[in-house]
JSON list of C-alpha atoms in Angstrom, two decimals:
[
{"chain": "Y", "resi": 1, "resn": "THR", "atom": "CA", "xyz": [-14.38, -102.80, 46.49]},
{"chain": "Y", "resi": 2, "resn": "GLN", "atom": "CA", "xyz": [-12.42, -99.13, 48.38]},
{"chain": "Y", "resi": 3, "resn": "LEU", "atom": "CA", "xyz": [-8.60, -100.26, 47.89]},
{"chain": "Y", "resi": 4, "resn": "LEU", "atom": "CA", "xyz": [-7.40, -98.71, 51.41]},
{"chain": "Y", "resi": 5, "resn": "GLU", "atom": "CA", "xyz": [-9.45, -99.40, 53.85]},
{"chain": "Y", "resi": 6, "resn": "GLN", "atom": "CA", "xyz": [-9.10, -98.57, 57.11]},
{"chain": "Y", "resi": 7, "resn": "SER", "atom": "CA", "xyz": [-10.13, -99.78, 60.97]},
{"chain": "Y", "resi": 8, "resn": "PRO", "atom": "CA", "xyz": [-11.62, -99.25, 63.37]},
{"chain": "Y", "resi": 9, "resn": "GLN", "atom": "CA", "xyz": [-13.94, -96.82, 61.61]},
{"chain": "Y", "resi": 10, "resn": "PHE", "atom": "CA", "xyz": [-14.74, -94.74, 64.73]},
{"chain": "Y", "resi": 11, "resn": "LEU", "atom": "CA", "xyz": [-12.52, -94.82, 68.08]},
{"chain": "Y", "resi": 12, "resn": "SER", "atom": "CA", "xyz": [-13.76, -93.18, 71.29]},
{"chain": "Y", "resi": 13, "resn": "ILE", "atom": "CA", "xyz": [-11.17, -92.72, 74.44]},
{"chain": "Y", "resi": 14, "resn": "GLN", "atom": "CA", "xyz": [-10.35, -91.15, 76.94]},
{"chain": "Y", "resi": 15, "resn": "GLU", "atom": "CA", "xyz": [-7.31, -87.84, 77.09]},
{"chain": "Y", "resi": 16, "resn": "GLY", "atom": "CA", "xyz": [-4.62, -89.86, 77.45]},
{"chain": "Y", "resi": 17, "resn": "GLU", "atom": "CA", "xyz": [-4.71, -93.02, 75.92]},
{"chain": "Y", "resi": 18, "resn": "ASN", "atom": "CA", "xyz": [-3.11, -94.28, 73.45]},
{"chain": "Y", "resi": 19, "resn": "LEU", "atom": "CA", "xyz": [-4.40, -95.69, 70.30]},
{"chain": "Y", "resi": 20, "resn": "THR", "atom": "CA", "xyz": [-3.97, -97.29, 66.98]},
{"chain": "Y", "resi": 21, "resn": "VAL", "atom": "CA", "xyz": [-5.20, -96.29, 63.52]},
{"chain": "Y", "resi": 22, "resn": "TYR", "atom": "CA", "xyz": [-4.32, -99.15, 61.11]},
{"chain": "Y", "resi": 23, "resn": "CYS", "atom": "CA", "xyz": [-4.51, -99.03, 57.24]},
{"chain": "Y", "resi": 24, "resn": "ASN", "atom": "CA", "xyz": [-4.06, -101.61, 54.99]},
{"chain": "Y", "resi": 25, "resn": "SER", "atom": "CA", "xyz": [-4.61, -102.72, 50.79]},
{"chain": "Y", "resi": 26, "resn": "SER", "atom": "CA", "xyz": [-4.08, -105.28, 49.10]},
{"chain": "Y", "resi": 27, "resn": "SER", "atom": "CA", "xyz": [-1.87, -102.73, 45.94]},
{"chain": "Y", "resi": 28, "resn": "VAL", "atom": "CA", "xyz": [1.30, -101.45, 46.74]},
{"chain": "Y", "resi": 29, "resn": "PHE", "atom": "CA", "xyz": [2.42, -98.34, 46.84]},
{"chain": "Y", "resi": 30, "resn": "SER", "atom": "CA", "xyz": [4.76, -95.38, 46.21]},
{"chain": "Y", "resi": 31, "resn": "SER", "atom": "CA", "xyz": [4.27, -93.60, 48.70]},
{"chain": "Y", "resi": 32, "resn": "LEU", "atom": "CA", "xyz": [1.62, -93.65, 51.76]},
{"chain": "Y", "resi": 33, "resn": "GLN", "atom": "CA", "xyz": [0.46, -90.06, 53.26]},
{"chain": "Y", "resi": 34, "resn": "TRP", "atom": "CA", "xyz": [-1.85, -89.66, 56.13]},
{"chain": "Y", "resi": 35, "resn": "TYR", "atom": "CA", "xyz": [-4.23, -86.50, 56.49]},
{"chain": "Y", "resi": 36, "resn": "ARG", "atom": "CA", "xyz": [-6.05, -85.56, 59.12]},
{"chain": "Y", "resi": 37, "resn": "GLN", "atom": "CA", "xyz": [-9.37, -83.84, 58.68]},
{"chain": "Y", "resi": 38, "resn": "GLU", "atom": "CA", "xyz": [-11.12, -81.06, 61.32]},
{"chain": "Y", "resi": 39, "resn": "PRO", "atom": "CA", "xyz": [-15.48, -80.72, 61.38]},
{"chain": "Y", "resi": 40, "resn": "GLY", "atom": "CA", "xyz": [-15.59, -78.40, 57.44]},
{"chain": "Y", "resi": 41, "resn": "GLU", "atom": "CA", "xyz": [-12.52, -78.17, 57.32]},
{"chain": "Y", "resi": 42, "resn": "GLY", "atom": "CA", "xyz": [-10.48, -79.59, 54.08]},
{"chain": "Y", "resi": 43, "resn": "PRO", "atom": "CA", "xyz": [-8.07, -82.21, 55.43]},
{"chain": "Y", "resi": 44, "resn": "VAL", "atom": "CA", "xyz": [-4.78, -81.12, 56.01]},
{"chain": "Y", "resi": 45, "resn": "LEU", "atom": "CA", "xyz": [-0.76, -83.61, 55.13]},
{"chain": "Y", "resi": 46, "resn": "LEU", "atom": "CA", "xyz": [0.84, -84.75, 58.38]},
{"chain": "Y", "resi": 47, "resn": "VAL", "atom": "CA", "xyz": [3.14, -87.11, 56.51]},
{"chain": "Y", "resi": 48, "resn": "THR", "atom": "CA", "xyz": [4.26, -88.26, 53.86]},
{"chain": "Y", "resi": 49, "resn": "VAL", "atom": "CA", "xyz": [6.47, -92.01, 54.07]},
{"chain": "Y", "resi": 50, "resn": "VAL", "atom": "CA", "xyz": [7.93, -93.21, 51.15]},
{"chain": "Y", "resi": 51, "resn": "THR", "atom": "CA", "xyz": [10.36, -96.04, 51.63]},
{"chain": "Y", "resi": 52, "resn": "GLY", "atom": "CA", "xyz": [9.22, -99.53, 53.41]},
{"chain": "Y", "resi": 53, "resn": "GLY", "atom": "CA", "xyz": [9.92, -100.37, 56.48]},
{"chain": "Y", "resi": 54, "resn": "GLU", "atom": "CA", "xyz": [9.65, -96.36, 57.27]},
{"chain": "Y", "resi": 55, "resn": "VAL", "atom": "CA", "xyz": [9.23, -94.69, 61.01]},
{"chain": "Y", "resi": 56, "resn": "LYS", "atom": "CA", "xyz": [8.29, -90.84, 61.34]},
{"chain": "Y", "resi": 57, "resn": "LYS", "atom": "CA", "xyz": [7.96, -88.86, 64.06]},
{"chain": "Y", "resi": 58, "resn": "LEU", "atom": "CA", "xyz": [5.55, -85.93, 64.50]},
{"chain": "Y", "resi": 59, "resn": "LYS", "atom": "CA", "xyz": [5.40, -85.00, 68.11]},
{"chain": "Y", "resi": 60, "resn": "ARG", "atom": "CA", "xyz": [3.82, -88.02, 69.82]},
{"chain": "Y", "resi": 61, "resn": "LEU", "atom": "CA", "xyz": [2.21, -88.50, 66.42]},
{"chain": "Y", "resi": 62, "resn": "THR", "atom": "CA", "xyz": [3.91, -91.94, 65.29]},
{"chain": "Y", "resi": 63, "resn": "PHE", "atom": "CA", "xyz": [3.34, -93.07, 61.40]},
{"chain": "Y", "resi": 64, "resn": "GLN", "atom": "CA", "xyz": [4.57, -96.78, 59.48]},
{"chain": "Y", "resi": 65, "resn": "PHE", "atom": "CA", "xyz": [5.37, -97.49, 56.75]},
{"chain": "Y", "resi": 66, "resn": "GLY", "atom": "CA", "xyz": [4.84, -101.35, 55.58]},
{"chain": "Y", "resi": 67, "resn": "ASP", "atom": "CA", "xyz": [7.87, -103.21, 55.18]},
{"chain": "Y", "resi": 68, "resn": "ALA", "atom": "CA", "xyz": [5.93, -104.65, 51.16]},
{"chain": "Y", "resi": 69, "resn": "ARG", "atom": "CA", "xyz": [4.70, -99.97, 51.28]},
{"chain": "Y", "resi": 70, "resn": "LYS", "atom": "CA", "xyz": [0.88, -101.77, 50.82]},
{"chain": "Y", "resi": 71, "resn": "ASP", "atom": "CA", "xyz": [-0.11, -101.09, 55.19]},
{"chain": "Y", "resi": 72, "resn": "SER", "atom": "CA", "xyz": [1.46, -98.07, 57.40]},
{"chain": "Y", "resi": 73, "resn": "SER", "atom": "CA", "xyz": [-0.28, -97.47, 60.94]},
{"chain": "Y", "resi": 74, "resn": "LEU", "atom": "CA", "xyz": [-0.62, -94.45, 63.01]},
{"chain": "Y", "resi": 75, "resn": "HIS", "atom": "CA", "xyz": [0.28, -93.65, 66.80]},
{"chain": "Y", "resi": 76, "resn": "ILE", "atom": "CA", "xyz": [-1.09, -91.48, 69.35]},
{"chain": "Y", "resi": 77, "resn": "THR", "atom": "CA", "xyz": [-0.01, -92.25, 72.78]},
{"chain": "Y", "resi": 78, "resn": "ALA", "atom": "CA", "xyz": [-1.22, -89.34, 75.06]},
{"chain": "Y", "resi": 79, "resn": "ALA", "atom": "CA", "xyz": [-4.21, -89.03, 73.17]},
{"chain": "Y", "resi": 80, "resn": "GLN", "atom": "CA", "xyz": [-5.07, -85.02, 73.19]},
{"chain": "Y", "resi": 81, "resn": "PRO", "atom": "CA", "xyz": [-8.84, -83.84, 72.67]},
{"chain": "Y", "resi": 82, "resn": "GLY", "atom": "CA", "xyz": [-7.42, -81.62, 70.04]},
{"chain": "Y", "resi": 83, "resn": "ASP", "atom": "CA", "xyz": [-6.70, -84.78, 68.11]},
{"chain": "Y", "resi": 84, "resn": "THR", "atom": "CA", "xyz": [-10.10, -85.56, 67.29]},
{"chain": "Y", "resi": 85, "resn": "GLY", "atom": "CA", "xyz": [-10.77, -86.27, 64.08]},
{"chain": "Y", "resi": 86, "resn": "LEU", "atom": "CA", "xyz": [-11.12, -87.69, 61.20]},
{"chain": "Y", "resi": 87, "resn": "TYR", "atom": "CA", "xyz": [-7.35, -89.10, 60.09]},
{"chain": "Y", "resi": 88, "resn": "LEU", "atom": "CA", "xyz": [-7.23, -90.15, 56.13]},
{"chain": "Y", "resi": 89, "resn": "CYS", "atom": "CA", "xyz": [-4.66, -92.53, 54.55]},
{"chain": "Y", "resi": 90, "resn": "ALA", "atom": "CA", "xyz": [-3.02, -92.09, 50.91]},
{"chain": "Y", "resi": 91, "resn": "GLY", "atom": "CA", "xyz": [-1.85, -93.81, 48.96]},
{"chain": "Y", "resi": 92, "resn": "THR", "atom": "CA", "xyz": [0.12, -92.27, 45.38]},
{"chain": "Y", "resi": 93, "resn": "GLY", "atom": "CA", "xyz": [0.76, -94.74, 42.40]},
{"chain": "Y", "resi": 94, "resn": "ASN", "atom": "CA", "xyz": [-0.89, -94.13, 39.21]},
{"chain": "Y", "resi": 95, "resn": "GLN", "atom": "CA", "xyz": [-3.48, -91.81, 40.84]},
{"chain": "Y", "resi": 96, "resn": "PHE", "atom": "CA", "xyz": [-3.93, -91.11, 44.47]},
{"chain": "Y", "resi": 97, "resn": "TYR", "atom": "CA", "xyz": [-6.43, -92.53, 45.98]},
{"chain": "Y", "resi": 98, "resn": "PHE", "atom": "CA", "xyz": [-7.99, -91.51, 49.92]},
{"chain": "Y", "resi": 99, "resn": "GLY", "atom": "CA", "xyz": [-8.49, -94.03, 52.48]},
{"chain": "Y", "resi": 100, "resn": "THR", "atom": "CA", "xyz": [-11.79, -95.65, 54.02]},
{"chain": "Y", "resi": 101, "resn": "GLY", "atom": "CA", "xyz": [-11.51, -93.05, 57.04]},
{"chain": "Y", "resi": 102, "resn": "THR", "atom": "CA", "xyz": [-10.78, -92.87, 60.79]},
{"chain": "Y", "resi": 103, "resn": "SER", "atom": "CA", "xyz": [-12.93, -91.01, 62.99]},
{"chain": "Y", "resi": 104, "resn": "LEU", "atom": "CA", "xyz": [-11.15, -89.95, 66.20]},
{"chain": "Y", "resi": 105, "resn": "THR", "atom": "CA", "xyz": [-13.47, -88.64, 69.62]},
{"chain": "Y", "resi": 106, "resn": "VAL", "atom": "CA", "xyz": [-10.92, -87.57, 72.36]},
{"chain": "Y", "resi": 107, "resn": "ILE", "atom": "CA", "xyz": [-13.13, -86.63, 75.79]},
{"chain": "Y", "resi": 108, "resn": "PRO", "atom": "CA", "xyz": [-11.43, -84.82, 78.34]},
{"chain": "M", "resi": 1, "resn": "ASP", "atom": "CA", "xyz": [-4.38, -65.59, 52.25]},
{"chain": "M", "resi": 2, "resn": "THR", "atom": "CA", "xyz": [-6.10, -68.58, 51.27]},
{"chain": "M", "resi": 3, "resn": "ALA", "atom": "CA", "xyz": [-4.56, -71.14, 49.19]},
{"chain": "M", "resi": 4, "resn": "VAL", "atom": "CA", "xyz": [-7.30, -72.83, 47.96]},
{"chain": "M", "resi": 5, "resn": "SER", "atom": "CA", "xyz": [-10.79, -71.02, 48.26]},
{"chain": "M", "resi": 6, "resn": "GLN", "atom": "CA", "xyz": [-14.15, -72.21, 47.32]},
{"chain": "M", "resi": 7, "resn": "THR", "atom": "CA", "xyz": [-17.05, -70.75, 46.85]},
{"chain": "M", "resi": 8, "resn": "PRO", "atom": "CA", "xyz": [-20.38, -71.37, 47.88]},
{"chain": "M", "resi": 9, "resn": "LYS", "atom": "CA", "xyz": [-19.11, -72.59, 52.04]},
{"chain": "M", "resi": 10, "resn": "TYR", "atom": "CA", "xyz": [-23.37, -73.91, 51.81]},
{"chain": "M", "resi": 11, "resn": "LEU", "atom": "CA", "xyz": [-25.65, -74.41, 47.92]},
{"chain": "M", "resi": 12, "resn": "VAL", "atom": "CA", "xyz": [-28.98, -75.33, 49.16]},
{"chain": "M", "resi": 13, "resn": "THR", "atom": "CA", "xyz": [-30.89, -76.18, 45.95]},
{"chain": "M", "resi": 14, "resn": "GLN", "atom": "CA", "xyz": [-34.00, -78.85, 44.21]},
{"chain": "M", "resi": 15, "resn": "MET", "atom": "CA", "xyz": [-34.54, -81.57, 42.38]},
{"chain": "M", "resi": 16, "resn": "GLY", "atom": "CA", "xyz": [-33.65, -80.43, 38.06]},
{"chain": "M", "resi": 17, "resn": "ASN", "atom": "CA", "xyz": [-31.60, -77.02, 38.91]},
{"chain": "M", "resi": 18, "resn": "ASP", "atom": "CA", "xyz": [-28.12, -76.32, 37.65]},
{"chain": "M", "resi": 19, "resn": "LYS", "atom": "CA", "xyz": [-25.03, -75.14, 40.41]},
{"chain": "M", "resi": 20, "resn": "SER", "atom": "CA", "xyz": [-22.00, -74.35, 39.20]},
{"chain": "M", "resi": 21, "resn": "ILE", "atom": "CA", "xyz": [-19.26, -74.57, 42.71]},
{"chain": "M", "resi": 22, "resn": "LYS", "atom": "CA", "xyz": [-16.14, -71.93, 42.12]},
{"chain": "M", "resi": 23, "resn": "CYS", "atom": "CA", "xyz": [-12.59, -72.75, 43.12]},
{"chain": "M", "resi": 24, "resn": "GLU", "atom": "CA", "xyz": [-9.50, -70.97, 43.05]},
{"chain": "M", "resi": 25, "resn": "GLN", "atom": "CA", "xyz": [-5.66, -71.13, 44.18]},
{"chain": "M", "resi": 26, "resn": "ASN", "atom": "CA", "xyz": [-3.08, -69.46, 44.31]},
{"chain": "M", "resi": 27, "resn": "LEU", "atom": "CA", "xyz": [-0.21, -71.47, 45.33]},
{"chain": "M", "resi": 28, "resn": "GLY", "atom": "CA", "xyz": [0.78, -71.11, 41.69]},
{"chain": "M", "resi": 29, "resn": "HIS", "atom": "CA", "xyz": [0.11, -75.90, 41.69]},
{"chain": "M", "resi": 30, "resn": "ASP", "atom": "CA", "xyz": [0.27, -76.85, 37.65]},
{"chain": "M", "resi": 31, "resn": "THR", "atom": "CA", "xyz": [-3.04, -79.95, 39.09]},
{"chain": "M", "resi": 32, "resn": "MET", "atom": "CA", "xyz": [-6.61, -79.13, 40.34]},
{"chain": "M", "resi": 33, "resn": "TYR", "atom": "CA", "xyz": [-9.58, -82.16, 41.81]},
{"chain": "M", "resi": 34, "resn": "TRP", "atom": "CA", "xyz": [-12.60, -81.90, 42.74]},
{"chain": "M", "resi": 35, "resn": "TYR", "atom": "CA", "xyz": [-13.22, -85.07, 45.27]},
{"chain": "M", "resi": 36, "resn": "LYS", "atom": "CA", "xyz": [-17.02, -85.99, 47.13]},
{"chain": "M", "resi": 37, "resn": "GLN", "atom": "CA", "xyz": [-16.95, -86.12, 49.44]},
{"chain": "M", "resi": 38, "resn": "ASP", "atom": "CA", "xyz": [-20.39, -88.13, 51.04]},
{"chain": "M", "resi": 39, "resn": "SER", "atom": "CA", "xyz": [-22.34, -88.51, 54.31]},
{"chain": "M", "resi": 40, "resn": "LYS", "atom": "CA", "xyz": [-20.43, -92.38, 55.44]},
{"chain": "M", "resi": 41, "resn": "LYS", "atom": "CA", "xyz": [-16.20, -89.39, 55.25]},
{"chain": "M", "resi": 42, "resn": "PHE", "atom": "CA", "xyz": [-15.58, -91.65, 52.19]},
{"chain": "M", "resi": 43, "resn": "LEU", "atom": "CA", "xyz": [-13.37, -89.27, 49.84]},
{"chain": "M", "resi": 44, "resn": "LYS", "atom": "CA", "xyz": [-13.40, -90.07, 46.19]},
{"chain": "M", "resi": 45, "resn": "ILE", "atom": "CA", "xyz": [-11.92, -88.23, 43.98]},
{"chain": "M", "resi": 46, "resn": "MET", "atom": "CA", "xyz": [-14.48, -86.72, 41.04]},
{"chain": "M", "resi": 47, "resn": "PHE", "atom": "CA", "xyz": [-11.74, -84.87, 38.46]},
{"chain": "M", "resi": 48, "resn": "SER", "atom": "CA", "xyz": [-8.03, -83.05, 38.04]},
{"chain": "M", "resi": 49, "resn": "TYR", "atom": "CA", "xyz": [-7.25, -80.93, 35.74]},
{"chain": "M", "resi": 50, "resn": "ASN", "atom": "CA", "xyz": [-3.07, -80.46, 34.78]},
{"chain": "M", "resi": 51, "resn": "ASN", "atom": "CA", "xyz": [-2.54, -77.45, 32.54]},
{"chain": "M", "resi": 52, "resn": "LYS", "atom": "CA", "xyz": [-5.87, -77.34, 31.75]},
{"chain": "M", "resi": 53, "resn": "GLU", "atom": "CA", "xyz": [-6.55, -81.45, 30.63]},
{"chain": "M", "resi": 54, "resn": "LEU", "atom": "CA", "xyz": [-7.68, -83.68, 32.22]},
{"chain": "M", "resi": 55, "resn": "ILE", "atom": "CA", "xyz": [-6.32, -86.21, 33.36]},
{"chain": "M", "resi": 56, "resn": "ILE", "atom": "CA", "xyz": [-8.12, -88.32, 35.74]},
{"chain": "M", "resi": 57, "resn": "ASN", "atom": "CA", "xyz": [-12.11, -88.22, 34.83]},
{"chain": "M", "resi": 58, "resn": "GLU", "atom": "CA", "xyz": [-13.69, -90.85, 37.34]},
{"chain": "M", "resi": 59, "resn": "THR", "atom": "CA", "xyz": [-16.72, -92.68, 36.92]},
{"chain": "M", "resi": 60, "resn": "VAL", "atom": "CA", "xyz": [-19.05, -89.62, 37.65]},
{"chain": "M", "resi": 61, "resn": "PRO", "atom": "CA", "xyz": [-22.30, -88.86, 36.18]},
{"chain": "M", "resi": 62, "resn": "ASN", "atom": "CA", "xyz": [-22.05, -86.12, 32.61]},
{"chain": "M", "resi": 63, "resn": "ARG", "atom": "CA", "xyz": [-24.04, -84.14, 34.22]},
{"chain": "M", "resi": 64, "resn": "PHE", "atom": "CA", "xyz": [-21.11, -83.27, 36.34]},
{"chain": "M", "resi": 65, "resn": "SER", "atom": "CA", "xyz": [-18.48, -81.52, 34.58]},
{"chain": "M", "resi": 66, "resn": "PRO", "atom": "CA", "xyz": [-15.75, -79.75, 35.55]},
{"chain": "M", "resi": 67, "resn": "LYS", "atom": "CA", "xyz": [-14.28, -75.72, 33.44]},
{"chain": "M", "resi": 68, "resn": "SER", "atom": "CA", "xyz": [-10.75, -74.56, 34.29]},
{"chain": "M", "resi": 69, "resn": "PRO", "atom": "CA", "xyz": [-9.86, -71.10, 32.61]},
{"chain": "M", "resi": 70, "resn": "ASP", "atom": "CA", "xyz": [-6.68, -70.59, 33.69]},
{"chain": "M", "resi": 71, "resn": "LYS", "atom": "CA", "xyz": [-4.49, -72.88, 35.90]},
{"chain": "M", "resi": 72, "resn": "ALA", "atom": "CA", "xyz": [-5.63, -70.87, 38.89]},
{"chain": "M", "resi": 73, "resn": "HIS", "atom": "CA", "xyz": [-9.02, -72.43, 38.46]},
{"chain": "M", "resi": 74, "resn": "LEU", "atom": "CA", "xyz": [-10.44, -75.37, 38.40]},
{"chain": "M", "resi": 75, "resn": "ASN", "atom": "CA", "xyz": [-15.21, -74.49, 38.40]},
{"chain": "M", "resi": 76, "resn": "LEU", "atom": "CA", "xyz": [-17.38, -77.31, 38.90]},
{"chain": "M", "resi": 77, "resn": "HIS", "atom": "CA", "xyz": [-20.98, -76.72, 37.79]},
{"chain": "M", "resi": 78, "resn": "ILE", "atom": "CA", "xyz": [-23.60, -79.87, 38.15]},
{"chain": "M", "resi": 79, "resn": "ASN", "atom": "CA", "xyz": [-26.90, -79.87, 35.63]},
{"chain": "M", "resi": 80, "resn": "SER", "atom": "CA", "xyz": [-29.78, -81.71, 36.68]},
{"chain": "M", "resi": 81, "resn": "LEU", "atom": "CA", "xyz": [-29.45, -81.99, 40.06]},
{"chain": "M", "resi": 82, "resn": "GLU", "atom": "CA", "xyz": [-30.08, -85.27, 42.33]},
{"chain": "M", "resi": 83, "resn": "LEU", "atom": "CA", "xyz": [-31.10, -86.20, 45.82]},
{"chain": "M", "resi": 84, "resn": "GLY", "atom": "CA", "xyz": [-28.22, -88.30, 45.53]},
{"chain": "M", "resi": 85, "resn": "ASP", "atom": "CA", "xyz": [-25.99, -85.29, 45.26]},
{"chain": "M", "resi": 86, "resn": "SER", "atom": "CA", "xyz": [-26.00, -83.62, 48.12]},
{"chain": "M", "resi": 87, "resn": "ALA", "atom": "CA", "xyz": [-22.33, -83.83, 49.70]},
{"chain": "M", "resi": 88, "resn": "VAL", "atom": "CA", "xyz": [-19.56, -82.08, 50.80]},
{"chain": "M", "resi": 89, "resn": "TYR", "atom": "CA", "xyz": [-17.15, -80.48, 48.14]},
{"chain": "M", "resi": 90, "resn": "PHE", "atom": "CA", "xyz": [-14.30, -80.15, 48.44]},
{"chain": "M", "resi": 91, "resn": "CYS", "atom": "CA", "xyz": [-11.65, -78.59, 45.75]},
{"chain": "M", "resi": 92, "resn": "ALA", "atom": "CA", "xyz": [-8.15, -79.75, 46.06]},
{"chain": "M", "resi": 93, "resn": "SER", "atom": "CA", "xyz": [-4.75, -78.34, 44.19]},
{"chain": "M", "resi": 94, "resn": "SER", "atom": "CA", "xyz": [-1.08, -79.32, 44.49]},
{"chain": "M", "resi": 95, "resn": "GLN", "atom": "CA", "xyz": [2.32, -78.85, 42.51]},
{"chain": "M", "resi": 96, "resn": "VAL", "atom": "CA", "xyz": [2.30, -82.35, 40.67]},
{"chain": "M", "resi": 97, "resn": "GLY", "atom": "CA", "xyz": [0.66, -84.76, 39.20]},
{"chain": "M", "resi": 98, "resn": "PRO", "atom": "CA", "xyz": [-1.95, -87.52, 40.78]},
{"chain": "M", "resi": 99, "resn": "SER", "atom": "CA", "xyz": [1.07, -89.86, 41.13]},
{"chain": "M", "resi": 100, "resn": "GLY", "atom": "CA", "xyz": [2.79, -87.98, 44.62]},
{"chain": "M", "resi": 101, "resn": "GLY", "atom": "CA", "xyz": [3.08, -84.69, 46.63]},
{"chain": "M", "resi": 102, "resn": "GLU", "atom": "CA", "xyz": [0.44, -83.62, 49.29]},
{"chain": "M", "resi": 103, "resn": "GLN", "atom": "CA", "xyz": [-2.44, -81.85, 48.09]},
{"chain": "M", "resi": 104, "resn": "TYR", "atom": "CA", "xyz": [-3.81, -79.09, 49.44]},
{"chain": "M", "resi": 105, "resn": "PHE", "atom": "CA", "xyz": [-8.03, -78.26, 50.18]},
{"chain": "M", "resi": 106, "resn": "GLY", "atom": "CA", "xyz": [-10.07, -76.19, 50.27]},
{"chain": "M", "resi": 107, "resn": "PRO", "atom": "CA", "xyz": [-12.79, -75.73, 53.31]},
{"chain": "M", "resi": 108, "resn": "GLY", "atom": "CA", "xyz": [-15.54, -77.74, 51.29]},
{"chain": "M", "resi": 109, "resn": "THR", "atom": "CA", "xyz": [-18.61, -77.42, 49.50]},
{"chain": "M", "resi": 110, "resn": "ARG", "atom": "CA", "xyz": [-21.99, -78.77, 51.24]},
{"chain": "M", "resi": 111, "resn": "LEU", "atom": "CA", "xyz": [-24.50, -78.86, 48.60]},
{"chain": "M", "resi": 112, "resn": "THR", "atom": "CA", "xyz": [-27.15, -80.27, 49.92]},
{"chain": "M", "resi": 113, "resn": "VAL", "atom": "CA", "xyz": [-30.28, -81.28, 47.06]},
{"chain": "M", "resi": 114, "resn": "THR", "atom": "CA", "xyz": [-34.41, -80.64, 48.56]}
]
């Protein structure tokens, strides 16, 4: 059983479309991070959310931490081919857990 | 300058061999990690070291042994390699322990066991 489940696992969309990736758990986390991993490279941190209900925006990306600090979402507006990659959520508590990952492909 | 570096980038070897992967970070971080990413892209933590002390040791085979000569280095040694060890291995570091803080990842080492 994975501690952090992401959905969808795979997502292929056309350039300009919007999308949302979900990260769900039954556990409460002190904070939640989102990383993006491009092929052949390691994950790179996009954002950290700490407070329940917190919303952070990074250009076309909007991140939300659930009120109960058990889940999070990542919304991308007007996706671009450069957004293609593997998106990973990661929860911090006593330890550090990565989610199952969402592979996003944006088609030009 | 590369923050977290790993060598080699690619490693192809036969079953039963012993191999090592090296990792160095120049960020001055206190904690370093090793992760294994399988074919389904799931990233699983294997070890972390904080000031030369092992603080997490997930249920990995004892054929895997991390070695940290100093705070800036955490090498991974693997004995008696098996087919199932084929994966991408990532080294990472963070300023704080595994309970929080941004983790900086190396570029990964793709290990193929034949």
